[in-house]
Amino acid sequence: MTEPRKFRYIGRHRRAVEHRRFVVGKGRYAADIQLQGLLHVAIVASPHAHAKIISIDTAAALAMPGVHAVLTGEELNVNTEAMLPGVDAPQVKRYPLAHGVARYSGEWVVAIVAESRALAEDAAELVEVEYEPLPHIVDPEQALQADAPLVHAANGSNVIFQRVFNWGEVDAHFAAAPHKLSYRARWARSSTVPIETFAVSAWSNDATGILDVWASIQMPKFPDQLARALRMPGNAVRVHFDVDVGGSYGVKRGLKHAVLVGYLARKTGRPVRFIEDRLENMRGGDMQGPDRIFDVTLAFDGRGIIRSMRMRAVDDVGAYAGRSPLQLGKPVGAIIGPYRIASVQYEAISVMTNKTPQEAVRGFGQAPTNYAIETGIDKVARYLNMDRIELRLRNLIGKDEFPYLIPSGTTYDSGDYATVLGKALDAAPLAEIEKERDALRARGQLAGIGISTCLEPSGGNSAFEPLFNPKNQTTTWMDSCLIRIDLNESITALMGTSTSGQAHETLVSTVVGEVLDREPDSIRVLHADSLNALPSNSPVGSRMAIMLGGAAAGAAKKLRAKLMRIAAHNLGLPESELVYQDGNIAAKTEPAKRLTWGQLVEIAHRKIHQMPKGDEPGLQEKFVLEVPTGGKLPTADGRVQMYPCHSFETHLVLASLDPQTCKVTVHRYVCGHDCGVMISPDVVHGMTYGGIAHGLGAALMEKFAFSDDGQLLSGTFMDYLLPSSMEVPSISIVDHCTPSPLTEFGQKGSGEAGYLGGPAAIASAINDALAPVGASIDALPMTPYALWHALARAEKNSS
Amino acid sequence: MSKIKLTSIAIKVNGVVREAQVEPRTTLVDFLRDTLFLTGTHIGCEHGVCGACSVLVDGDPVRSCCMFAVQADGLSVTTVEGLAPERGKLSAIQDAFCEKHAMQCGYCTPGMLIACHALVERNPHPDEAAIREAISGNLCRCTGYQQIVDAVKHATGAKSGAHD
């Protein structure tokens, strides 16, 4: 496929189906679910980074009128299964409530259930917990030392995962390279921090044995894991996916929340709800993001051609781990970025500390890795005194080189990186931005231009599971769709996961409308519950345009094929002589000889005597889509096809900092973006704008800071700073389309767009601004305080 | 613990006077959501930063998480449910939010709409700086604000940005 196909509905502006309910206040979020007799949960959390729990006195709380239950880990942990990490570390056991030892400040210790949240909080104040503080560890590098206090003594080490991968002739390439350059890049602990905190309600029906759950989740295999943890059959836990989720971008996993609330609902026989308050979300919600130290060495020649890379990444996952160590695994699938780097040594180390646990964040670890790579590309340019754009152009994989096999075993599907970069530079245009930079410098500002060229792997497979855990042989990460056409001629599609802002109803209705040639706004899209859903792995890994879009197209194509069979049978003509338009089917040469959509539907629903032999009555089809290129286990040396499709983005940023206050202003922002065919351009642009804003936060503002005592210092929006409309600049997006040869319409993923290259470009601009005064900074977030230090260091060095 | 004394209040909500007995510690947002079941108003931070809980109190945008229900006694409150001119219709701002894809997850949207309605009430033809200023107390993690700004421009007849 070289040229994008022409479409009737795909790629056009249309209003998202979901918006109508949101603008009138009729969204249905987990906290909006009304249940009769609802009880509410409040939490008592550990104030210590690491402490032995000596005793818990719950008597006064239990005695309070309106309190229904007070739960500790002692009861909960013997009655539920531990939530295990994604890597092979069975001794790192995690339960919703601490038992015996609390391993981070904010960890849940006691849960109180009462008639109202206010009463539950009143009762929480009456719980007395006696602690004996234990030695704690908050620095990830110190946690690697042999004498470091152990977060989980039974694990014998704070390291939960470590492996060195060697892909290609790393030593030979390094030996032959005339230049080597080493650097350290630091990605700080930030997260997506959705405005909706995590909410979950559960109700256990003793008569049916079903536990109904409404939760603000975005989590693969959530119902299965919840049932397992609660020791219930899979068909006894019904998770309702028809709740609107108020943002997630990866983090809304909430398994521990749901295990706790599910257990309490079964214990009390009443519906139970827990909604995190903001501090609970920030401190004890277990939703902080990657926290990494990269040590990188690049080997290159005098022309700037980079031959090889050694990268060591230490990621601080906090006190417990779910899938967080796997966030060092996903970047294996794009470990050389968009560049022709021939060999790579990659050491991935996940280490535990006495901090809030890490969860999946937009890009699943790719944004930090992209930042680390891009930092090096700029450094090589500076070292060789070469233009950063020219250096990139020399190393970017050419558009005729696809499919391109990278050293770690993934094949990139398609791309035209140099063209996208060129389009962004032209749109800026670069010369004008350079003029603006010079004008800012002339006014005494430290101004710089930033550039990044990065990949967004998409199509969300889970190949990092077997890569990082040999006991896990997952090779599929399917998604699916069921479509029905009813007797009244309407189309309804059913998807098997919840949505957290990605407009999946619009995605599915557009795709189904395209295939069946019917107006998308007439197509209803519903979210199933877990007991009537086909398998889904939720909207993670930039996968839904590819996977849900592909499954919806697959089911729609089956229906279209069935309609064609019905028409051929009834018109007495072979299908090759029929034409399908708007759902009606007519003879090519004799248009009057036709069956309308309504007639075809009626035959299928009422007239089995007119149906072709072998076809079932009715019109309903399902499609379960396997990830393109999936199905293979990693090789012994850790090569694997990670994700199928690879979107590309380039960012061009003009930023300045005031030398007195170190306040950063972003003046211009251009993003060149290629995610193949866009099914809903407004949705893609929206996610890209949002990803850029999120990236700006990670680059300049956001940090979960901890004191040496292991206390979270930024647990509110007064100190964990989110970008507002005043910090996020006006952004220009320049689209380009290189279709993927692997997908139904040529689409690639875009849910992580903007965030994957934004921080790198902003950091690049800051360093370009600092370079004239001999300063530099390779740690995020580049806050005014951090920048002031960088300037002070440079001043000291020069004097 | 002694039983908390309830206080009688009467608040005009979306044009209708609602009378209730509330604990003095009940916030306005909890009253709207839990007593009146007006769940369109959302809770994001409960410390007055994110703006998700914004409502109009006597026409001014106010954070309903930082106000007690008893403080609204006798006042007029408009929530997102009360912004449309009539059932089945949308205000110009609501319509523009749909047209310009000014939301994704929809969670900050009610607060954003309140802020934008208050802006347009004061300033029917705001420029971009005024729009950004008006929504600067409302945090959004999905949109990067761009399409929200575009929507307000669209609704007020100003020229929009990229991707028109």
PDB file of N, CA and C in Angstrom, chain A residues 220-221 224 323 459-467 472-480 534-538 540 543 547 623-634 640-644:
ATOM      1  N   PRO A 220      -6.120  -4.083  31.414  1.00  0.00           N
ATOM      2  CA  PRO A 220      -6.279  -5.383  30.756  1.00  0.00           C
ATOM      3  C   PRO A 220      -6.552  -6.478  31.780  1.00  0.00           C
ATOM      4  N   LYS A 221      -7.450  -7.369  31.463  1.00  0.00           N
ATOM      5  CA  LYS A 221      -7.726  -8.567  32.267  1.00  0.00           C
ATOM      6  C   LYS A 221      -8.126  -8.238  33.716  1.00  0.00           C
ATOM      7  N   ASP A 224     -10.741 -10.775  35.343  1.00  0.00           N
ATOM      8  CA  ASP A 224     -10.120 -12.065  35.663  1.00  0.00           C
ATOM      9  C   ASP A 224      -9.262 -11.953  36.918  1.00  0.00           C
ATOM     10  N   ARG A 323       2.388  -4.280  37.020  1.00  0.00           N
ATOM     11  CA  ARG A 323       3.011  -4.380  35.702  1.00  0.00           C
ATOM     12  C   ARG A 323       4.154  -3.382  35.524  1.00  0.00           C
ATOM     13  N   GLY A 459      -0.527  -0.513  18.731  1.00  0.00           N
ATOM     14  CA  GLY A 459      -1.183  -1.794  18.459  1.00  0.00           C
ATOM     15  C   GLY A 459      -1.097  -2.731  19.634  1.00  0.00           C
ATOM     16  N   GLY A 460      -0.566  -2.216  20.744  1.00  0.00           N
ATOM     17  CA  GLY A 460      -0.502  -2.854  22.047  1.00  0.00           C
ATOM     18  C   GLY A 460      -0.544  -4.365  22.110  1.00  0.00           C
ATOM     19  N   ASN A 461       0.552  -5.015  21.837  1.00  0.00           N
ATOM     20  CA  ASN A 461       0.681  -6.432  22.158  1.00  0.00           C
ATOM     21  C   ASN A 461       1.262  -6.530  23.560  1.00  0.00           C
ATOM     22  N   SER A 462       1.474  -7.722  24.052  1.00  0.00           N
ATOM     23  CA  SER A 462       2.027  -7.849  25.396  1.00  0.00           C
ATOM     24  C   SER A 462       3.269  -8.709  25.397  1.00  0.00           C
ATOM     25  N   ALA A 463       4.091  -8.532  24.364  1.00  0.00           N
ATOM     26  CA  ALA A 463       5.275  -9.366  24.211  1.00  0.00           C
ATOM     27  C   ALA A 463       6.314  -9.115  25.298  1.00  0.00           C
ATOM     28  N   PHE A 464       6.161  -7.978  26.014  1.00  0.00           N
ATOM     29  CA  PHE A 464       7.119  -7.749  27.112  1.00  0.00           C
ATOM     30  C   PHE A 464       6.854  -8.686  28.284  1.00  0.00           C
ATOM     31  N   GLU A 465       5.681  -9.289  28.338  1.00  0.00           N
ATOM     32  CA  GLU A 465       5.415 -10.230  29.439  1.00  0.00           C
ATOM     33  C   GLU A 465       6.327 -11.453  29.357  1.00  0.00           C
ATOM     34  N   PRO A 466       6.306 -12.224  28.254  1.00  0.00           N
ATOM     35  CA  PRO A 466       7.252 -13.354  28.185  1.00  0.00           C
ATOM     36  C   PRO A 466       8.709 -12.908  28.129  1.00  0.00           C
ATOM     37  N   LEU A 467       8.956 -11.689  27.628  1.00  0.00           N
ATOM     38  CA  LEU A 467      10.342 -11.207  27.567  1.00  0.00           C
ATOM     39  C   LEU A 467      10.908 -11.010  28.969  1.00  0.00           C
ATOM     40  N   ASN A 472       5.745 -16.716  31.831  1.00  0.00           N
ATOM     41  CA  ASN A 472       4.558 -16.163  31.178  1.00  0.00           C
ATOM     42  C   ASN A 472       4.704 -16.367  29.670  1.00  0.00           C
ATOM     43  N   GLN A 473       3.753 -17.095  29.086  1.00  0.00           N
ATOM     44  CA  GLN A 473       3.870 -17.388  27.652  1.00  0.00           C
ATOM     45  C   GLN A 473       2.769 -16.686  26.848  1.00  0.00           C
ATOM     46  N   THR A 474       2.412 -15.507  27.294  1.00  0.00           N
ATOM     47  CA  THR A 474       1.383 -14.751  26.572  1.00  0.00           C
ATOM     48  C   THR A 474       1.884 -14.357  25.184  1.00  0.00           C
ATOM     49  N   THR A 475       1.145 -14.768  24.170  1.00  0.00           N
ATOM     50  CA  THR A 475       1.513 -14.340  22.813  1.00  0.00           C
ATOM     51  C   THR A 475       0.332 -13.718  22.071  1.00  0.00           C
ATOM     52  N   THR A 476      -0.787 -13.545  22.767  1.00  0.00           N
ATOM     53  CA  THR A 476      -1.891 -12.846  22.108  1.00  0.00           C
ATOM     54  C   THR A 476      -2.443 -11.770  23.022  1.00  0.00           C
ATOM     55  N   TRP A 477      -2.986 -10.754  22.436  1.00  0.00           N
ATOM     56  CA  TRP A 477      -3.497  -9.610  23.194  1.00  0.00           C
ATOM     57  C   TRP A 477      -4.676  -9.065  22.384  1.00  0.00           C
ATOM     58  N   MET A 478      -5.600  -9.978  22.155  1.00  0.00           N
ATOM     59  CA  MET A 478      -6.695  -9.766  21.207  1.00  0.00           C
ATOM     60  C   MET A 478      -7.657  -8.644  21.614  1.00  0.00           C
ATOM     61  N   ASP A 479      -8.431  -8.188  20.659  1.00  0.00           N
ATOM     62  CA  ASP A 479      -9.578  -7.344  20.958  1.00  0.00           C
ATOM     63  C   ASP A 479     -10.708  -7.718  20.008  1.00  0.00           C
ATOM     64  N   SER A 480     -11.913  -7.291  20.334  1.00  0.00           N
ATOM     65  CA  SER A 480     -13.040  -7.872  19.622  1.00  0.00           C
ATOM     66  C   SER A 480     -14.238  -6.945  19.548  1.00  0.00           C
ATOM     67  N   LEU A 534     -16.993 -10.041  24.662  1.00  0.00           N
ATOM     68  CA  LEU A 534     -15.955 -10.829  24.009  1.00  0.00           C
ATOM     69  C   LEU A 534     -14.614 -10.363  24.582  1.00  0.00           C
ATOM     70  N   PRO A 535     -13.565 -11.151  24.366  1.00  0.00           N
ATOM     71  CA  PRO A 535     -12.297 -10.775  25.013  1.00  0.00           C
ATOM     72  C   PRO A 535     -11.746  -9.437  24.521  1.00  0.00           C
ATOM     73  N   SER A 536     -11.273  -8.651  25.488  1.00  0.00           N
ATOM     74  CA  SER A 536     -10.651  -7.367  25.173  1.00  0.00           C
ATOM     75  C   SER A 536      -9.472  -7.167  26.101  1.00  0.00           C
ATOM     76  N   ASN A 537      -8.517  -6.421  25.660  1.00  0.00           N
ATOM     77  CA  ASN A 537      -7.390  -6.106  26.536  1.00  0.00           C
ATOM     78  C   ASN A 537      -7.315  -4.624  26.852  1.00  0.00           C
ATOM     79  N   SER A 538      -8.459  -3.966  26.707  1.00  0.00           N
ATOM     80  CA  SER A 538      -8.620  -2.585  27.140  1.00  0.00           C
ATOM     81  C   SER A 538      -7.763  -1.619  26.312  1.00  0.00           C
ATOM     82  N   VAL A 540      -5.143   0.110  26.061  1.00  0.00           N
ATOM     83  CA  VAL A 540      -3.761   0.410  26.444  1.00  0.00           C
ATOM     84  C   VAL A 540      -2.882   0.293  25.199  1.00  0.00           C
ATOM     85  N   ARG A 543      -3.681   1.126  21.106  1.00  0.00           N
ATOM     86  CA  ARG A 543      -4.071  -0.035  20.319  1.00  0.00           C
ATOM     87  C   ARG A 543      -5.468   0.015  19.730  1.00  0.00           C
ATOM     88  N   MET A 547      -6.834  -2.214  16.934  1.00  0.00           N
ATOM     89  CA  MET A 547      -7.425  -3.468  17.408  1.00  0.00           C
ATOM     90  C   MET A 547      -8.948  -3.426  17.476  1.00  0.00           C
ATOM     91  N   PHE A 623     -16.112 -10.651  15.800  1.00  0.00           N
ATOM     92  CA  PHE A 623     -14.760 -10.788  15.270  1.00  0.00           C
ATOM     93  C   PHE A 623     -13.778 -10.576  16.416  1.00  0.00           C
ATOM     94  N   VAL A 624     -12.908 -11.545  16.607  1.00  0.00           N
ATOM     95  CA  VAL A 624     -11.855 -11.415  17.622  1.00  0.00           C
ATOM     96  C   VAL A 624     -10.537 -11.277  16.864  1.00  0.00           C
ATOM     97  N   LEU A 625      -9.923 -10.128  17.015  1.00  0.00           N
ATOM     98  CA  LEU A 625      -8.722  -9.812  16.224  1.00  0.00           C
ATOM     99  C   LEU A 625      -7.453 -10.075  17.031  1.00  0.00           C
ATOM    100  N   GLU A 626      -6.590 -10.862  16.464  1.00  0.00           N
ATOM    101  CA  GLU A 626      -5.262 -11.059  17.046  1.00  0.00           C
ATOM    102  C   GLU A 626      -4.377  -9.877  16.611  1.00  0.00           C
ATOM    103  N   VAL A 627      -3.453  -9.487  17.470  1.00  0.00           N
ATOM    104  CA  VAL A 627      -2.577  -8.360  17.119  1.00  0.00           C
ATOM    105  C   VAL A 627      -1.770  -8.707  15.868  1.00  0.00           C
ATOM    106  N   PRO A 628      -1.790  -7.856  14.860  1.00  0.00           N
ATOM    107  CA  PRO A 628      -0.950  -8.124  13.686  1.00  0.00           C
ATOM    108  C   PRO A 628       0.495  -8.334  14.128  1.00  0.00           C
ATOM    109  N   THR A 629       1.159  -9.256  13.557  1.00  0.00           N
ATOM    110  CA  THR A 629       2.556  -9.633  13.842  1.00  0.00           C
ATOM    111  C   THR A 629       2.729 -10.347  15.188  1.00  0.00           C
ATOM    112  N   GLY A 630       1.644 -10.556  15.921  1.00  0.00           N
ATOM    113  CA  GLY A 630       1.771 -11.210  17.229  1.00  0.00           C
ATOM    114  C   GLY A 630       1.929 -12.713  17.078  1.00  0.00           C
ATOM    115  N   GLY A 631       1.981 -13.379  18.239  1.00  0.00           N
ATOM    116  CA  GLY A 631       1.968 -14.841  18.211  1.00  0.00           C
ATOM    117  C   GLY A 631       3.296 -15.519  18.437  1.00  0.00           C
ATOM    118  N   LYS A 632       4.356 -14.709  18.626  1.00  0.00           N
ATOM    119  CA  LYS A 632       5.665 -15.355  18.779  1.00  0.00           C
ATOM    120  C   LYS A 632       6.262 -15.080  20.162  1.00  0.00           C
ATOM    121  N   LEU A 633       6.969 -16.085  20.681  1.00  0.00           N
ATOM    122  CA  LEU A 633       7.696 -15.890  21.939  1.00  0.00           C
ATOM    123  C   LEU A 633       9.064 -15.266  21.636  1.00  0.00           C
ATOM    124  N   PRO A 634       9.676 -14.616  22.631  1.00  0.00           N
ATOM    125  CA  PRO A 634      11.009 -14.028  22.389  1.00  0.00           C
ATOM    126  C   PRO A 634      12.054 -15.102  22.132  1.00  0.00           C
ATOM    127  N   VAL A 640      12.363  -9.769  20.103  1.00  0.00           N
ATOM    128  CA  VAL A 640      10.931 -10.023  19.995  1.00  0.00           C
ATOM    129  C   VAL A 640      10.264  -8.938  19.153  1.00  0.00           C
ATOM    130  N   GLN A 641       9.215  -9.345  18.462  1.00  0.00           N
ATOM    131  CA  GLN A 641       8.382  -8.338  17.806  1.00  0.00           C
ATOM    132  C   GLN A 641       7.480  -7.766  18.890  1.00  0.00           C
ATOM    133  N   MET A 642       7.693  -6.514  19.250  1.00  0.00           N
ATOM    134  CA  MET A 642       6.940  -5.939  20.370  1.00  0.00           C
ATOM    135  C   MET A 642       5.563  -5.498  19.874  1.00  0.00           C
ATOM    136  N   TYR A 643       5.414  -4.309  19.354  1.00  0.00           N
ATOM    137  CA  TYR A 643       4.139  -3.839  18.828  1.00  0.00           C
ATOM    138  C   TYR A 643       4.201  -3.890  17.296  1.00  0.00           C
ATOM    139  N   PRO A 644       3.054  -3.938  16.646  1.00  0.00           N
ATOM    140  CA  PRO A 644       3.088  -4.072  15.177  1.00  0.00           C
ATOM    141  C   PRO A 644       3.379  -2.766  14.424  1.00  0.00           C
TER     142      PRO A 644
END
